[in-house]
Short mmCIF file of C-alpha atoms and ligand atoms in Angstrom, two decimals:
data_model
loop_
_atom_site.label_atom_id
_atom_site.label_comp_id
_atom_site.label_asym_id
_atom_site.label_seq_id
_atom_site.Cartn_x
_atom_site.Cartn_y
_atom_site.Cartn_z
CA MET A 1 56.48 -89.18 14.14
CA ASP A 2 59.96 -88.55 12.92
CA PHE A 3 63.17 -88.53 14.92
CA MET A 4 63.99 -84.87 14.24
CA SER A 5 60.62 -83.50 15.39
CA ILE A 6 60.79 -85.57 18.59
CA THR A 7 64.33 -84.34 19.28
CA ILE A 8 63.20 -80.74 18.75
CA GLY A 9 60.23 -81.44 21.04
CA PHE A 10 62.66 -82.45 23.83
CA LEU A 11 64.72 -79.33 23.11
CA GLY A 12 61.45 -77.44 23.61
CA LEU A 13 61.16 -78.77 27.18
CA LEU A 14 64.56 -77.21 27.98
CA ILE A 15 63.68 -73.94 26.23
CA GLY A 16 60.40 -73.94 28.20
CA SER A 17 62.44 -74.12 31.40
CA PHE A 18 64.37 -71.04 30.24
CA LEU A 19 61.11 -69.28 29.27
CA ASN A 20 59.94 -69.67 32.90
CA VAL A 21 62.99 -67.64 33.90
CA VAL A 22 62.21 -65.02 31.21
CA ILE A 23 58.53 -64.81 32.27
CA TYR A 24 59.50 -64.29 35.91
CA ARG A 25 62.50 -61.98 35.54
CA VAL A 26 61.91 -59.73 32.50
CA PRO A 27 58.94 -57.83 34.04
CA ARG A 28 61.04 -57.35 37.23
CA GLY A 29 63.92 -55.93 35.20
CA GLU A 30 66.26 -58.73 36.40
CA SER A 31 69.02 -60.42 34.38
CA ILE A 32 67.94 -63.63 32.67
CA VAL A 33 71.47 -65.09 32.91
CA SER A 34 72.62 -64.56 36.48
CA PRO A 35 72.09 -65.58 39.19
CA GLY A 36 71.31 -69.17 38.20
CA SER A 37 67.91 -70.74 38.81
CA HIS A 38 66.90 -70.62 42.45
CA CYS A 39 63.85 -71.03 44.67
CA THR A 40 62.00 -67.70 44.64
CA ALA A 41 60.95 -68.27 48.27
CA CYS A 42 64.25 -69.13 50.00
CA GLY A 43 66.92 -68.41 47.37
CA TYR A 44 68.18 -72.03 47.38
CA ALA A 45 70.27 -72.58 44.22
CA LEU A 46 68.90 -75.49 42.20
CA ARG A 47 71.10 -78.56 41.72
CA PRO A 48 71.65 -79.68 38.10
CA TRP A 49 69.13 -82.56 38.36
CA GLN A 50 66.55 -80.12 39.69
CA LEU A 51 66.75 -78.27 36.36
CA ILE A 52 65.42 -81.28 34.42
CA PRO A 53 62.12 -80.06 32.94
CA VAL A 54 58.83 -81.54 34.22
CA LEU A 55 60.52 -84.60 35.83
CA SER A 56 62.18 -82.63 38.66
CA PHE A 57 58.79 -81.09 39.49
CA ILE A 58 57.25 -84.57 39.76
CA ILE A 59 60.16 -86.00 41.80
CA GLN A 60 60.03 -83.05 44.22
CA LYS A 61 56.21 -83.38 44.37
CA GLY A 62 55.89 -79.68 43.46
CA LYS A 63 57.81 -78.42 46.50
CA CYS A 64 61.19 -76.76 47.05
CA SER A 65 63.52 -79.44 48.48
CA ASN A 66 65.03 -76.88 50.84
CA CYS A 67 62.13 -74.82 52.26
CA GLN A 68 59.12 -76.90 51.12
CA ALA A 69 57.56 -73.85 49.45
CA ILE A 70 55.01 -74.90 46.85
CA ILE A 71 56.27 -74.57 43.26
CA SER A 72 53.55 -73.37 40.88
CA TRP A 73 52.20 -76.05 38.48
CA ARG A 74 52.67 -73.39 35.82
CA TYR A 75 56.42 -74.10 35.62
CA PRO A 76 56.06 -77.68 34.32
CA ALA A 77 53.00 -76.59 32.29
CA VAL A 78 55.04 -73.96 30.40
CA GLU A 79 57.79 -76.57 29.82
CA LEU A 80 55.31 -79.13 28.46
CA LEU A 81 53.53 -76.52 26.32
CA THR A 82 56.83 -75.39 24.79
CA GLY A 83 57.88 -79.00 24.14
CA ILE A 84 54.57 -79.83 22.42
CA LEU A 85 54.59 -76.64 20.31
CA PHE A 86 58.25 -77.22 19.30
CA PHE A 87 57.31 -80.73 18.18
CA PHE A 88 54.37 -79.50 16.07
CA THR A 89 56.38 -76.59 14.62
CA ALA A 90 59.15 -78.97 13.55
CA ALA A 91 56.74 -81.58 12.18
CA MET A 92 54.85 -78.91 10.17
CA SER A 93 58.07 -77.33 8.86
CA LEU A 94 59.51 -80.68 7.74
CA TYR A 95 56.21 -81.69 6.13
CA MET A 96 56.02 -78.37 4.25
CA GLU A 97 59.74 -78.67 3.39
CA ILE A 98 60.44 -75.24 4.84
CA HIS A 99 64.07 -74.03 4.89
CA LEU A 100 65.78 -75.21 8.10
CA ALA A 101 66.83 -71.64 9.00
CA ARG A 102 63.16 -70.67 8.78
CA LEU A 103 62.28 -73.55 11.10
CA ALA A 104 64.79 -72.15 13.62
CA LEU A 105 63.21 -68.70 13.15
CA ASN A 106 59.72 -70.12 13.74
CA LEU A 107 60.93 -71.82 16.95
CA VAL A 108 62.18 -68.44 18.22
CA PHE A 109 58.82 -66.90 17.21
CA VAL A 110 56.89 -69.56 19.18
CA SER A 111 59.20 -69.17 22.22
CA VAL A 112 58.84 -65.39 22.41
CA LEU A 113 55.03 -65.68 21.91
CA ILE A 114 54.82 -68.07 24.90
CA ALA A 115 56.90 -65.71 27.06
CA LEU A 116 54.83 -62.66 26.02
CA ALA A 117 51.50 -64.47 26.60
CA PHE A 118 52.37 -65.35 30.22
CA ILE A 119 54.00 -61.98 30.97
CA ASP A 120 50.82 -60.25 29.71
CA LEU A 121 48.65 -62.53 31.89
CA ASP A 122 50.78 -61.67 34.93
CA THR A 123 51.42 -57.95 34.40
CA PHE A 124 49.18 -56.65 31.56
CA ARG A 125 52.36 -55.60 29.79
CA LEU A 126 54.09 -56.71 26.61
CA PRO A 127 57.70 -55.54 27.21
CA ASP A 128 59.49 -53.73 24.38
CA VAL A 129 62.64 -55.80 25.07
CA LEU A 130 60.71 -58.79 23.65
CA THR A 131 58.29 -57.33 21.07
CA LEU A 132 60.74 -55.05 19.23
CA PRO A 133 63.56 -57.61 18.71
CA LEU A 134 60.85 -60.09 17.60
CA LEU A 135 59.65 -57.61 14.98
CA GLY A 136 63.23 -56.99 13.81
CA LEU A 137 64.01 -60.70 13.63
CA GLY A 138 60.85 -61.44 11.65
CA LEU A 139 61.66 -58.76 9.06
CA LEU A 140 65.33 -59.72 8.80
CA GLY A 141 64.56 -63.44 8.50
CA ALA A 142 62.02 -62.84 5.74
CA PHE A 143 64.66 -60.96 3.70
CA LEU A 144 67.55 -63.36 4.36
CA ILE A 145 65.95 -66.83 4.26
CA PRO A 146 64.17 -68.23 1.17
CA GLY A 147 60.46 -69.01 1.64
CA ASN A 148 57.23 -67.30 2.68
CA PRO A 149 56.63 -64.54 3.49
CA THR A 150 59.24 -62.78 1.35
CA GLY A 151 60.97 -59.66 2.69
CA TRP A 152 58.61 -57.07 1.24
CA GLU A 153 55.51 -59.13 2.06
CA SER A 154 56.79 -59.23 5.61
CA VAL A 155 57.29 -55.43 5.72
CA LEU A 156 53.85 -54.76 4.23
CA SER A 157 51.95 -57.10 6.55
CA ALA A 158 53.84 -55.75 9.60
CA LEU A 159 52.96 -52.17 8.56
CA GLY A 160 49.37 -53.08 7.62
CA ALA A 161 48.51 -55.04 10.76
CA GLY A 162 50.53 -52.77 13.07
CA GLY A 163 49.00 -49.65 11.46
CA LEU A 164 45.44 -50.95 11.86
CA PHE A 165 46.03 -51.77 15.53
CA LEU A 166 47.72 -48.39 16.08
CA VAL A 167 44.56 -46.63 14.85
CA ILE A 168 42.43 -48.78 17.20
CA ALA A 169 44.80 -48.08 20.11
CA LEU A 170 44.62 -44.32 19.45
CA VAL A 171 40.80 -44.31 19.18
CA TYR A 172 40.20 -46.75 22.05
CA PRO A 173 43.24 -46.63 24.39
CA GLN A 174 41.42 -48.45 27.25
CA GLY A 175 40.95 -51.50 25.07
CA MET A 176 44.34 -51.83 23.47
CA GLY A 177 47.87 -50.80 24.36
CA LEU A 178 50.90 -49.98 22.26
CA GLY A 179 52.34 -53.36 23.32
CA ASP A 180 49.55 -55.06 21.37
CA VAL A 181 50.38 -52.88 18.34
CA LYS A 182 54.05 -53.95 18.41
CA LEU A 183 53.11 -57.61 18.94
CA VAL A 184 50.72 -57.58 15.96
CA ALA A 185 53.36 -55.91 13.77
CA ALA A 186 55.84 -58.68 14.73
CA MET A 187 53.19 -61.33 13.98
CA GLY A 188 52.64 -59.71 10.57
CA ALA A 189 56.39 -59.84 9.88
CA PHE A 190 56.53 -63.59 10.62
CA LEU A 191 53.21 -64.73 9.14
CA GLY A 192 52.80 -62.48 6.09
CA PHE A 193 49.60 -61.91 4.16
CA PRO A 194 46.84 -63.20 4.39
CA SER A 195 47.88 -65.35 7.40
CA ILE A 196 48.12 -62.30 9.68
CA PHE A 197 44.38 -61.68 9.19
CA LEU A 198 43.59 -65.26 10.19
CA ALA A 199 45.82 -64.90 13.29
CA VAL A 200 44.15 -61.66 14.42
CA PHE A 201 40.65 -62.99 13.64
CA ALA A 202 41.28 -66.29 15.46
CA GLY A 203 42.84 -64.43 18.41
CA SER A 204 39.94 -61.95 18.69
CA PHE A 205 37.36 -64.73 18.36
CA LEU A 206 39.03 -66.86 21.05
CA GLY A 207 39.46 -63.78 23.27
CA ALA A 208 35.77 -62.89 22.99
CA PHE A 209 34.68 -66.51 23.48
CA ILE A 210 36.86 -67.08 26.57
CA GLY A 211 36.06 -63.59 27.93
CA ILE A 212 32.31 -64.22 27.70
CA SER A 213 32.71 -67.71 29.19
CA LEU A 214 34.58 -66.25 32.17
CA LEU A 215 31.88 -63.59 32.59
CA LEU A 216 29.14 -66.25 32.55
CA THR A 217 30.96 -68.44 35.06
CA ASP A 218 31.43 -65.33 37.22
CA LYS A 219 35.20 -65.68 37.40
CA LYS A 220 36.05 -62.20 36.18
CA ARG A 221 32.92 -60.25 36.88
CA PHE A 222 33.13 -56.61 35.79
CA ARG A 223 36.85 -56.79 35.66
CA GLN A 224 38.01 -53.89 33.53
CA GLN A 225 41.27 -55.16 32.17
CA ILE A 226 41.53 -58.29 30.04
CA PRO A 227 44.92 -58.94 28.42
CA PHE A 228 44.75 -59.29 24.64
CA GLY A 229 48.32 -60.54 24.16
CA PRO A 230 47.71 -64.21 25.12
CA TYR A 231 44.87 -64.48 22.58
CA LEU A 232 46.91 -62.82 19.83
CA ALA A 233 49.77 -65.23 20.59
CA LEU A 234 47.36 -68.17 20.47
CA GLY A 235 45.96 -66.97 17.12
CA ALA A 236 49.51 -66.59 15.74
CA ILE A 237 50.55 -70.11 16.83
CA LEU A 238 47.37 -71.71 15.43
CA THR A 239 47.95 -69.88 12.13
CA LEU A 240 51.64 -70.81 12.00
CA LEU A 241 50.85 -74.50 12.57
CA TRP A 242 47.52 -75.03 10.80
CA GLY A 243 46.90 -71.84 8.77
CA ASN A 244 47.08 -73.61 5.40
CA GLN A 245 44.61 -76.30 6.46
CA ILE A 246 42.23 -73.64 7.84
CA PHE A 247 42.40 -71.66 4.57
CA ASP A 248 41.87 -74.83 2.45
CA TRP A 249 38.90 -75.80 4.57
CA TYR A 250 37.49 -72.28 4.36
CA TRP A 251 37.78 -72.01 0.55
CA ALA A 252 36.28 -75.49 0.07
CA TRP A 253 33.39 -74.45 2.30
CA VAL A 254 32.81 -71.09 0.56
CA ARG A 255 32.68 -72.60 -2.94
ZN1 ZN B 301 62.90 -72.81 48.76
#
């Protein structure tokens, strides 16, 4: 537990608070800057202390202090999740002695993945305003910042993974949208080869496992649409954080 990772973890709580705004407003086409944070039920503008992540939710007992409307537990959950993932991303990057600019890039990657996962859960959409800049940033970062993947590895894995998913989306449009194609291309740009394969495999496996579990527990019986984005995001984050360990374990096991 080092000081820098813990500091970045706390920064993650604040970023998580901002991601809640992104998750709510981007699908509605609203500005993410103005107006400031307010109760979605009564419009009450939040006081500065009410913007403190997680704590303000606990102090207010999960209710708006003005109209008593119940605030979803998902707000503090997204803040905590972002804080925890920021901590692990920083700890991994420092341990691997990754370039600090690449650490910053990975934190943006994790943030946008969290936003996309929850937007997809809510709306079955992965908005272009998030996936396309993410793809661009991943490619640019790989060229400009020393480390892995290198620029051309990043381009090739974005094209390879995105191309494969594009073929699937064209053959089986009910199962996969173009949003998934753009997300996978962005993941390829950030993760490189062969990590992108691990991310897609882990995401598909988790998606199938959770999908079947939900079917068995009757929660989503015969529901046609299951978002793929959250599972892809989960696979990407697992690969970013523990990909090397998973590969080491796999090769040791195969031999
Ligand atoms: Zn209110």
